[in-house]
Phi, psi and omega in degrees: 000124180296147176211161178254132179249134177239133179227120180279148174294128182305127178073014184217097183287351182262003180227133180203166172240154173227145175224125177259112185291338178284309182268351181060033177272126174255129185229133172244131186230137171235128188259000183239041185259115180271327181233139180204128177258107184292123179292156178249174176060043175262135181268317188250329189265131176264135179242128179232115177250118177255100183298321181297323180265000183051051188226134175242135177233128174248131182212158171201156177267121182288123182286151173286336178283118186299323180289323176293316179301321178295318177295320178298311181298320179297315178298317179299311183295321176296318178298312180297321177298318178294321179295324177297323180296335178244035187297339176296338178265322190240003174061033170267080183290163183306317180298322178290318180301309179301315180299310182298317181294318179294319180294320178300310180301319180298310183289323176297320177297316178298317180295318178297317179296318179296320178296315180297318180294322179296315179297320180296319181287334176287318180293317182231095185294349180274348177283146178276144177261102185286342181273123185264011178090352178273134178253119182224168181266000000 
């Protein structure tokens, strides 16, 4: 059964990630952003800045294809790193940057592992599938 997991940045109630295991959407949100310069030329990551709510959301759908998922995660992590470099403008502080990058890597890894296990169980139905579909930290 698909579920959404939300994990707050430690010590920061205004920054969190969400992962929907059904749609495989990974989302990073910061809620106290007054100014934000939306980057251009992104292939995988969607950026949504809501000025009225002072909220920025970065999201992407994690691909089942491991090489595509790796490219998606790389684009996300590079974007977050660039935002950290201009954090005086967009409030992506170092602690948030580290948190978002680690969570992205974690969820892409979980999705890749689940995909590999699914393929393995399809190839060999006698193997046990240790992954039960729950995504946890």
